[in-house]
CSV table of C-alpha atoms in Angstrom, one decimal:
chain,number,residue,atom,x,y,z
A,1,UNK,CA,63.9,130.4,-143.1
A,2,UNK,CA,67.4,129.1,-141.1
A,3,UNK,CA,68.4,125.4,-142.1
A,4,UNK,CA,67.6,124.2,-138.3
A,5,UNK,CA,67.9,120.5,-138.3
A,6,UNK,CA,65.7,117.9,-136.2
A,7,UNK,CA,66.7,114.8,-134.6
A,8,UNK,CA,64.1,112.6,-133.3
A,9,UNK,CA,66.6,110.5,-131.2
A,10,UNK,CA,68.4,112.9,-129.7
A,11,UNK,CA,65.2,115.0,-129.2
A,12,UNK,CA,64.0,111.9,-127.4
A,13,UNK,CA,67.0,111.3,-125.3
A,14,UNK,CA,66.9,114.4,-124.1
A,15,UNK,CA,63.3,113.8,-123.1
A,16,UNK,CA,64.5,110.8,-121.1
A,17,UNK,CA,67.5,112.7,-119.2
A,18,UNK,CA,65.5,114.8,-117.9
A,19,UNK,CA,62.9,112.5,-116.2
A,20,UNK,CA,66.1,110.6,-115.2
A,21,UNK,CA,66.9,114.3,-113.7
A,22,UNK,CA,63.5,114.0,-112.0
A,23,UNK,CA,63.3,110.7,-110.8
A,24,UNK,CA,66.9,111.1,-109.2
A,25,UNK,CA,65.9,114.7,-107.6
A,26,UNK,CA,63.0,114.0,-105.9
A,27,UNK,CA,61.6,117.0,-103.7
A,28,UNK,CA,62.4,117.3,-99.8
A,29,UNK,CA,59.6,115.9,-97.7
A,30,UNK,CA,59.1,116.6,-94.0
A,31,UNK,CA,60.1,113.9,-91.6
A,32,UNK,CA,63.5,113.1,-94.1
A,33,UNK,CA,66.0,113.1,-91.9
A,34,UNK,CA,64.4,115.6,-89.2
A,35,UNK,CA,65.6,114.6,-85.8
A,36,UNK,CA,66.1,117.0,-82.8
A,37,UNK,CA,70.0,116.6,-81.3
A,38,UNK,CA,69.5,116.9,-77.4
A,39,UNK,CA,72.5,119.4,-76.2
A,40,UNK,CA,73.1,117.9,-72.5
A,41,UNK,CA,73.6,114.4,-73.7
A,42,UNK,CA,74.1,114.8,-77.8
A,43,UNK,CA,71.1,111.7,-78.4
A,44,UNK,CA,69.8,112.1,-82.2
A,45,UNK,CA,65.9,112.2,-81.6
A,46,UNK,CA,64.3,111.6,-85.3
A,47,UNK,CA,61.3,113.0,-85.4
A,48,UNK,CA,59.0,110.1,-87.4
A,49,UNK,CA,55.5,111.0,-86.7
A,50,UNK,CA,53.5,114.1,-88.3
A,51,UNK,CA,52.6,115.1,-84.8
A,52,UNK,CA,55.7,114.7,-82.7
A,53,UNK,CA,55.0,115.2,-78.8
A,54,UNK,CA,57.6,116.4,-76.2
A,55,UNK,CA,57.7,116.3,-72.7
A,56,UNK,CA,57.5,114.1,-69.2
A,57,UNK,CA,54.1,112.0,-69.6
A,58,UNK,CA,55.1,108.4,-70.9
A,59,UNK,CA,51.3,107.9,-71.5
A,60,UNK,CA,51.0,111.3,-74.3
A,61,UNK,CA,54.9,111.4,-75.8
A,62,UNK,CA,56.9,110.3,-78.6
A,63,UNK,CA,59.9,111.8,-76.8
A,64,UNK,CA,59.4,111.0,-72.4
A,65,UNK,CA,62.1,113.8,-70.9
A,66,UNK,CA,62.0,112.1,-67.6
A,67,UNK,CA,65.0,113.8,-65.9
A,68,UNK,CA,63.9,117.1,-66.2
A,69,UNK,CA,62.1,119.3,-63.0
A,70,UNK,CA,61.1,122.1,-65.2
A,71,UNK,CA,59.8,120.1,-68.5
A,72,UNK,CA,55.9,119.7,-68.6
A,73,UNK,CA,54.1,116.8,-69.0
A,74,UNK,CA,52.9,118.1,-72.7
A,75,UNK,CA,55.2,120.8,-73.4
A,76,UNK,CA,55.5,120.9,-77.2
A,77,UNK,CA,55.1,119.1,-80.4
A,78,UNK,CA,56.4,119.4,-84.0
A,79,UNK,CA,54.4,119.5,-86.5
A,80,UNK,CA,55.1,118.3,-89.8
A,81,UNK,CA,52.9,119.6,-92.7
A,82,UNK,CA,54.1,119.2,-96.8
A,83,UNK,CA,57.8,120.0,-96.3
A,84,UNK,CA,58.1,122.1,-93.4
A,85,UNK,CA,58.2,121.3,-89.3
A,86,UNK,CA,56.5,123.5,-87.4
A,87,UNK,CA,57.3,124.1,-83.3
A,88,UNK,CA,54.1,124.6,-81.1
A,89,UNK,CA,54.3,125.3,-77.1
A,90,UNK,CA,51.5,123.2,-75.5
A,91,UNK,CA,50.8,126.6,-73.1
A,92,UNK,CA,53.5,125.0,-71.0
A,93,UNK,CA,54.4,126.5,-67.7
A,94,UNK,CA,57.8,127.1,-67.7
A,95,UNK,CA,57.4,128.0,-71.5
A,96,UNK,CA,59.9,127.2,-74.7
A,97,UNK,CA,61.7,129.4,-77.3
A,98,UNK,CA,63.3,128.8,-80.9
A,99,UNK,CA,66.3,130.7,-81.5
A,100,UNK,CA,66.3,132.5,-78.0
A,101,UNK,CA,62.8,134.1,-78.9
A,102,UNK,CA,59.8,133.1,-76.6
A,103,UNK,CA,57.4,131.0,-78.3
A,104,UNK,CA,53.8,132.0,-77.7
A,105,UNK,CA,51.5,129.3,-76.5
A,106,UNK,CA,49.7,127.5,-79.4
A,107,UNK,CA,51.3,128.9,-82.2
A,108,UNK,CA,53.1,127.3,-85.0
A,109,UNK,CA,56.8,128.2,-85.6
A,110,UNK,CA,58.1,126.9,-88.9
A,111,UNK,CA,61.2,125.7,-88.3
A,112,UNK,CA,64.7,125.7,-90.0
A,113,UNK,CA,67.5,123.6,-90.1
A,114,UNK,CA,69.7,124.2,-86.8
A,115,UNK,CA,67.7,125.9,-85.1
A,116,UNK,CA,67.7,126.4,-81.2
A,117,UNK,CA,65.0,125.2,-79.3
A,118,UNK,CA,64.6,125.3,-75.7
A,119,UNK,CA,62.0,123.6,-73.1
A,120,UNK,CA,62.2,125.2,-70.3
A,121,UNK,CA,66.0,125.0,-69.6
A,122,UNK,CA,66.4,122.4,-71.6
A,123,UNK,CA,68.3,123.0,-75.2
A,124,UNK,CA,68.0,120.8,-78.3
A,125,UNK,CA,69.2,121.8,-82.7
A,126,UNK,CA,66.5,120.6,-85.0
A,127,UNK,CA,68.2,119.1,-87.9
A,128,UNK,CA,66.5,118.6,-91.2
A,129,UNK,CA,68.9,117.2,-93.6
């Protein structure tokens, strides 16, 4: 049997480091510090809804892109869902794409911190700090 020796109090203080660990460390959300950066003009768009709508409707968006010809009037949204954004294309005409790669109408693409994405010929960086 080895002479191991037990200290309540330090036992217990390392109990409450590590929930001072915890409490101090809390897990990323989605919607913490996500914003889109718009390219042409460099505006910080935060993104503070869990369905974020894009495009040139004022009635149906959170962000109205007004001075655009080739935006639609619904042309995307993020999504946010448990710590991750997700891009959807609303089936828009002149379509989008993340990263350079066509995004296909109506389906989710989870997105990651500077990525390109593009409506129509319009660029923005998503940002999730």
């Amino acid at each position: 049997m080895s002479n191991i020796y037990y200290d309540p109090f330090i036992a217990l203080q390392h109990q409450k480091s590590r929930q001072v660990e915890r409490s101090v460390s809390p897990q990323p959300s989605a919607g913490r510090g996500c914003a889109l950066i718009r390219a042409d003009t460099n505006e910080h768009i935060p993104i503070n809804k869990t369905v974020f709508r894009l495009g040139k409707s004022r009635e149906s968006n959170d962000y109205v892109i007004g001075d655009n010809l080739y935006v639609g009037r619904n042309h995307a949204q993020l999504i946010m869902e448990n710590a991750n954004v997700f891009f959807v294309d609303n089936n828009s005409t002149n379509k989008s794409f993340v990263n350079g790669n066509q995004a296909q109408p109506h389906v989710k693409i989870l997105l990651h911190h500077q990525d390109r994405i593009t409506l129509a010929n319009l660029n923005f960086i998503f940002v999730n700090n």
